[in-house]
Coordinates of C-alpha atoms (C1' of nucleotides) in Angstrom, one line a residue:
Chain A
M1371 CA 0.0 0.0 0.0
Q1372 CA 3.0 2.3 0.5
I1373 CA 4.0 1.8 -3.1
Y1374 CA 0.4 2.4 -4.2
N1375 CA 0.1 5.6 -2.3
K1376 CA 3.3 6.9 -3.7
L1377 CA 2.2 6.1 -7.3
L1378 CA -1.2 7.6 -6.7
E1379 CA 0.4 10.8 -5.3
E1380 CA 2.7 11.0 -8.3
Y1381 CA 0.3 10.3 -11.1
G1382 CA -3.2 10.8 -9.7
P1383 CA -6.2 8.6 -10.3
Q1384 CA -6.0 6.9 -13.7
G1385 CA -9.7 6.1 -14.0
W1386 CA -9.3 2.7 -15.6
W1387 CA -10.7 0.8 -17.6
P1388 CA -10.5 3.3 -20.6
V1389 CA -13.9 2.5 -22.1
Y1390 CA -15.1 4.1 -25.4
S1391 CA -18.6 4.9 -24.1
L1392 CA -17.3 6.0 -20.7
R1393 CA -13.9 7.6 -21.4
N1394 CA -13.7 9.2 -17.9
T1395 CA -13.4 8.1 -14.3
L1396 CA -16.0 5.9 -12.8
G1397 CA -17.4 6.7 -9.4
R1398 CA -17.3 4.5 -6.4
D1399 CA -21.0 4.9 -5.6
D1400 CA -23.0 1.7 -6.3
R1401 CA -26.1 3.8 -7.4
G1402 CA -24.4 4.8 -10.6
Y1403 CA -21.3 6.2 -12.3
F1404 CA -19.6 9.5 -12.5
V1405 CA -18.8 10.6 -16.0
S1406 CA -17.0 13.9 -16.5
G1407 CA -18.2 14.8 -13.0
V1408 CA -21.8 14.1 -13.8
F1409 CA -23.6 11.4 -11.9
I1410 CA -25.5 8.8 -13.9
E1411 CA -28.3 7.0 -12.2
T1412 CA -28.4 3.3 -11.9
N1413 CA -31.3 2.8 -14.4
Y1414 CA -29.2 4.5 -17.0
R1415 CA -26.2 2.5 -15.8
A1416 CA -28.1 -0.7 -16.6
S1417 CA -28.4 0.2 -20.2
L1418 CA -24.7 1.2 -20.3
R1419 CA -23.7 -2.0 -18.5
K1420 CA -24.0 -4.3 -21.4
S1421 CA -21.9 -2.2 -23.7
T1422 CA -19.4 -1.5 -21.0
I1423 CA -18.9 -5.2 -20.2
L1424 CA -18.5 -6.1 -23.8
E1425 CA -16.1 -3.3 -24.5
I1426 CA -13.9 -4.2 -21.5
A1427 CA -13.9 -7.9 -22.5
V1428 CA -13.1 -7.0 -26.1
G1429 CA -10.3 -4.6 -25.0
A1430 CA -8.9 -7.3 -22.7
I1431 CA -8.5 -9.7 -25.6
L1432 CA -7.2 -7.1 -28.1
T1433 CA -4.6 -5.7 -25.7
Q1434 CA -2.8 -9.1 -25.4
N1435 CA 0.8 -8.3 -26.1
T1436 CA -0.3 -5.1 -27.8
S1437 CA 0.0 -1.4 -27.0
W1438 CA -3.3 0.2 -26.1
I1439 CA -3.0 2.8 -28.8
N1440 CA -3.4 0.1 -31.4
V1441 CA -6.3 -1.4 -29.4
E1442 CA -8.1 1.9 -29.6
K1443 CA -7.8 1.9 -33.3
A1444 CA -9.3 -1.5 -33.5
I1445 CA -12.1 -0.6 -31.0
D1446 CA -12.8 2.5 -33.0
N1447 CA -13.2 0.4 -36.1
L1448 CA -15.7 -1.9 -34.3
V1449 CA -17.8 1.0 -33.1
K1450 CA -17.6 2.8 -36.5
D1451 CA -18.7 -0.4 -38.3
N1452 CA -21.5 -1.0 -35.8
L1453 CA -19.8 -4.3 -34.7
M1454 CA -19.6 -3.6 -31.0
D1455 CA -22.5 -5.8 -30.2
P1456 CA -22.3 -9.4 -28.9
N1457 CA -24.9 -10.7 -31.4
I1458 CA -23.2 -9.1 -34.3
I1459 CA -19.8 -10.3 -33.2
L1460 CA -21.2 -13.8 -33.2
K1461 CA -23.0 -13.5 -36.5
I1462 CA -20.4 -11.9 -38.8
P1463 CA -17.8 -14.0 -40.6
Q1464 CA -14.6 -14.3 -38.6
D1465 CA -12.4 -12.8 -41.4
E1466 CA -14.6 -9.7 -41.4
L1467 CA -14.2 -9.3 -37.7
A1468 CA -10.5 -9.9 -38.1
N1469 CA -10.2 -7.2 -40.7
A1470 CA -11.9 -4.7 -38.4
I1471 CA -9.5 -5.4 -35.5
R1472 CA -6.4 -5.6 -37.8
P1473 CA -4.6 -2.6 -36.1
S1474 CA -4.3 -4.5 -32.8
G1475 CA -2.2 -7.3 -34.4
Y1476 CA -2.7 -11.1 -34.1
Y1477 CA -6.1 -10.3 -35.7
N1478 CA -6.9 -13.9 -36.8
Q1479 CA -6.3 -15.3 -33.4
K1480 CA -8.1 -12.4 -31.7
A1481 CA -11.1 -12.6 -33.9
K1482 CA -11.5 -16.2 -32.9
K1483 CA -11.0 -15.4 -29.2
L1484 CA -13.7 -12.6 -29.4
K1485 CA -16.2 -15.0 -30.8
I1486 CA -15.5 -17.6 -28.2
L1487 CA -15.6 -15.1 -25.3
T1488 CA -18.7 -13.4 -26.6
R1489 CA -20.5 -16.7 -26.9
Y1490 CA -19.6 -17.6 -23.3
L1491 CA -20.8 -14.2 -22.0
L1492 CA -24.1 -14.3 -24.0
D1493 CA -24.9 -18.0 -23.1
G1494 CA -24.2 -17.4 -19.4
N1495 CA -26.3 -14.2 -19.3
F1496 CA -23.3 -12.3 -18.1
Y1497 CA -24.2 -9.0 -19.7
E1498 CA -27.0 -8.8 -17.1
D1499 CA -26.6 -7.1 -13.7
G1500 CA -25.5 -9.3 -10.9
N1501 CA -24.2 -12.2 -13.0
I1502 CA -20.5 -12.7 -12.7
P1503 CA -18.5 -15.2 -14.7
N1504 CA -16.6 -17.9 -12.8
R1505 CA -12.8 -17.5 -13.1
E1506 CA -12.2 -21.2 -13.7
N1507 CA -14.8 -21.3 -16.4
L1508 CA -13.2 -18.2 -18.1
L1509 CA -9.8 -19.9 -18.0
E1510 CA -11.2 -23.0 -19.8
L1511 CA -12.0 -20.8 -22.8
W1512 CA -9.5 -20.8 -25.7
G1513 CA -7.7 -17.5 -25.7
I1514 CA -8.3 -16.5 -22.0
G1515 CA -5.3 -16.8 -19.7
E1516 CA -5.0 -15.6 -16.2
E1517 CA -4.3 -12.0 -16.9
T1518 CA -7.1 -11.6 -19.4
A1519 CA -9.5 -13.4 -17.0
D1520 CA -8.5 -11.2 -14.1
S1521 CA -8.7 -8.0 -16.2
I1522 CA -12.3 -8.9 -17.2
L1523 CA -13.3 -9.8 -13.7
L1524 CA -11.7 -6.8 -12.1
Y1525 CA -12.7 -4.1 -14.5
A1526 CA -16.0 -5.3 -16.0
Y1527 CA -17.4 -7.0 -12.8
G1528 CA -15.6 -5.3 -9.9
V1529 CA -14.1 -8.5 -8.5
P1530 CA -11.0 -7.7 -6.4
L1531 CA -8.4 -9.7 -8.2
F1532 CA -4.9 -8.2 -8.8
V1533 CA -4.0 -8.2 -12.5
I1534 CA -0.5 -9.4 -12.9
D1535 CA 1.1 -8.5 -16.2
E1536 CA 4.6 -8.0 -17.5
Y1537 CA 4.7 -4.5 -16.0
T1538 CA 3.7 -5.8 -12.6
R1539 CA 6.4 -8.4 -12.7
R1540 CA 9.0 -5.9 -13.8
I1541 CA 8.2 -3.2 -11.3
F1542 CA 7.8 -5.4 -8.2
G1543 CA 10.7 -7.5 -9.4
R1544 CA 13.0 -4.4 -9.6
L1545 CA 11.7 -3.2 -6.3
G1546 CA 12.8 -6.5 -4.8
I1547 CA 9.3 -7.5 -3.7
L1548 CA 8.9 -10.3 -6.1
E1549 CA 11.3 -12.9 -7.7
S1550 CA 11.2 -13.0 -11.5
T1551 CA 10.7 -16.8 -11.3
Q1552 CA 7.5 -16.6 -9.3
S1553 CA 4.3 -17.9 -11.0
Y1554 CA 1.2 -15.9 -11.6
K1555 CA -0.5 -17.8 -8.8
E1556 CA 2.3 -17.2 -6.3
I1557 CA 2.4 -13.5 -7.1
A1558 CA -1.4 -13.2 -6.9
E1559 CA -1.4 -14.8 -3.5
V1560 CA 1.1 -12.3 -2.1
L1561 CA -0.7 -9.3 -3.5
N1562 CA -4.2 -10.4 -2.7
R1563 CA -3.0 -11.0 0.9
E1564 CA -1.2 -7.7 1.3
L1565 CA -3.9 -5.4 -0.1
E1566 CA -7.3 -4.4 1.3
K1567 CA -10.1 -6.1 -0.6
D1568 CA -11.3 -3.0 -2.4
F1569 CA -11.9 -3.4 -6.1
I1570 CA -11.4 0.3 -6.6
V1571 CA -7.9 0.0 -5.1
Y1572 CA -7.1 -3.0 -7.3
Q1573 CA -8.3 -1.2 -10.4
E1574 CA -6.4 1.9 -9.6
Y1575 CA -3.3 0.0 -8.6
H1576 CA -2.9 -1.9 -11.8
A1577 CA -3.6 1.3 -13.8
L1578 CA -0.9 3.1 -11.9
I1579 CA 1.6 0.2 -12.5
V1580 CA 1.0 0.5 -16.2
K1581 CA 1.4 4.3 -16.0
H1582 CA 4.6 4.0 -14.1
A1583 CA 6.0 1.3 -16.4
K1584 CA 5.4 3.5 -19.4
E1585 CA 6.8 6.7 -17.7
H1586 CA 9.8 5.4 -15.9
C1587 CA 10.1 1.7 -15.3
R1588 CA 10.5 0.8 -19.0
T1589 CA 12.5 -2.0 -20.4
K1590 CA 15.4 0.4 -20.3
P1591 CA 14.6 2.1 -17.0
D1592 CA 14.6 5.8 -16.5
C1593 CA 15.4 6.0 -12.8
L1594 CA 16.5 9.5 -12.2
K1595 CA 13.0 11.0 -11.6
C1596 CA 11.4 7.8 -10.4
V1597 CA 9.3 8.2 -7.2
L1598 CA 10.1 4.7 -6.1
R1599 CA 13.8 4.7 -6.4
E1600 CA 14.5 5.0 -2.7
E1601 CA 12.8 1.7 -2.0
C1602 CA 14.0 0.1 -5.3
S1603 CA 16.8 -2.6 -5.0
F1604 CA 17.4 -2.3 -8.8
F1605 CA 18.2 1.4 -8.5
Q1606 CA 20.4 0.8 -5.4
N1607 CA 22.4 -1.7 -7.5
V1608 CA 22.5 0.7 -10.5
Q1609 CA 24.0 3.3 -8.2
V1610 CA 26.7 0.9 -6.9
Y1611 CA 27.7 0.0 -10.4
T1612 CA 27.3 3.3 -12.1
Y1613 CA 28.5 5.9 -9.6
Chain B
dT439 C1' 16.4 -1.2 -38.8
dC440 C1' 15.3 -2.6 -34.5
dC441 C1' 12.8 -2.8 -30.3
dC442 C1' 8.7 -2.9 -27.8
dA443 C1' 3.8 -3.2 -26.7
dG444 C1' -1.5 -4.1 -20.6
dG445 C1' -0.5 -12.7 -23.7
dG446 C1' -1.8 -17.1 -24.8
dG447 C1' -1.6 -21.7 -27.2
dC448 C1' 1.1 -25.3 -28.4
dC449 C1' 4.8 -28.5 -28.4
dG450 C1' 8.9 -30.9 -27.1
dA451 C1' 12.2 -31.8 -23.4
Chain C
dT870 C1' 6.4 -27.7 -15.5
dC871 C1' 9.0 -24.9 -18.5
dG872 C1' 11.5 -22.8 -22.4
dG873 C1' 10.9 -21.6 -27.2
dC874 C1' 8.2 -20.5 -31.0
dC875 C1' 4.2 -18.6 -33.3
dC876 C1' 0.8 -15.1 -34.0
dA877 C1' 1.1 -9.4 -36.5
dT878 C1' 0.5 -4.3 -36.4
dG879 C1' 2.4 0.3 -35.6
dG880 C1' 5.1 3.9 -33.2
dG881 C1' 9.4 5.5 -31.4

DNA sequence: TCCCAGGGGCCGA
DNA sequence: TCGGCCCATGGG
């Protein structure tokens, strides 16, 4: 939580997941969302819910090993072509879907994944309020691994699961909190134990990790203005070797 | 020209 | 169980 607070102080709330129909920060209040500071009532939220869940699920697939800027182009194509609808995604030919999401890369695989996930969510009635997919069932789907499953559950359904991606491993690895050899399950157990069970915190924390990884903790790290360098074992070692 | 990006499936050791 | 390879576009 100390790391979280430092990142939050440095970068401010990130307001993830970046959804096309709700570009701005979501509120904590269960009665509705805040969009651009305007409160949206729950009955309106219900109508938004289906498109929001779909868009988060689609984004979670499209962003696999892909920068978000390319995912946005693919999502924009889907919206522009009126394809951002579960029934349409299921109905159209796979190559047509693939063509629309081409900018996100791996488009043939991802088109197949979108159809499989959409079918699962539709059949299980998971676009309706209160119905939450089971993590194990999600993992059984072709194309859904642990990170994608947890992203969907955390951001679309508010389940407090820490999303562990390459950025998470890199940052906590460099800090000295995690070993690079630890499995997803082992890392998840540590983080889910150490943090308070608040899905808003989980959502914000992962977003802040991505922000920090892009700003400073890149593959080639930029440590000089990093807010975490005092507690970072990587930086301490860099100092020993460099200065 | 090369590296990197919010992974996951598959296969052989 | 784990490393290596494949999938693919686009920006820096």
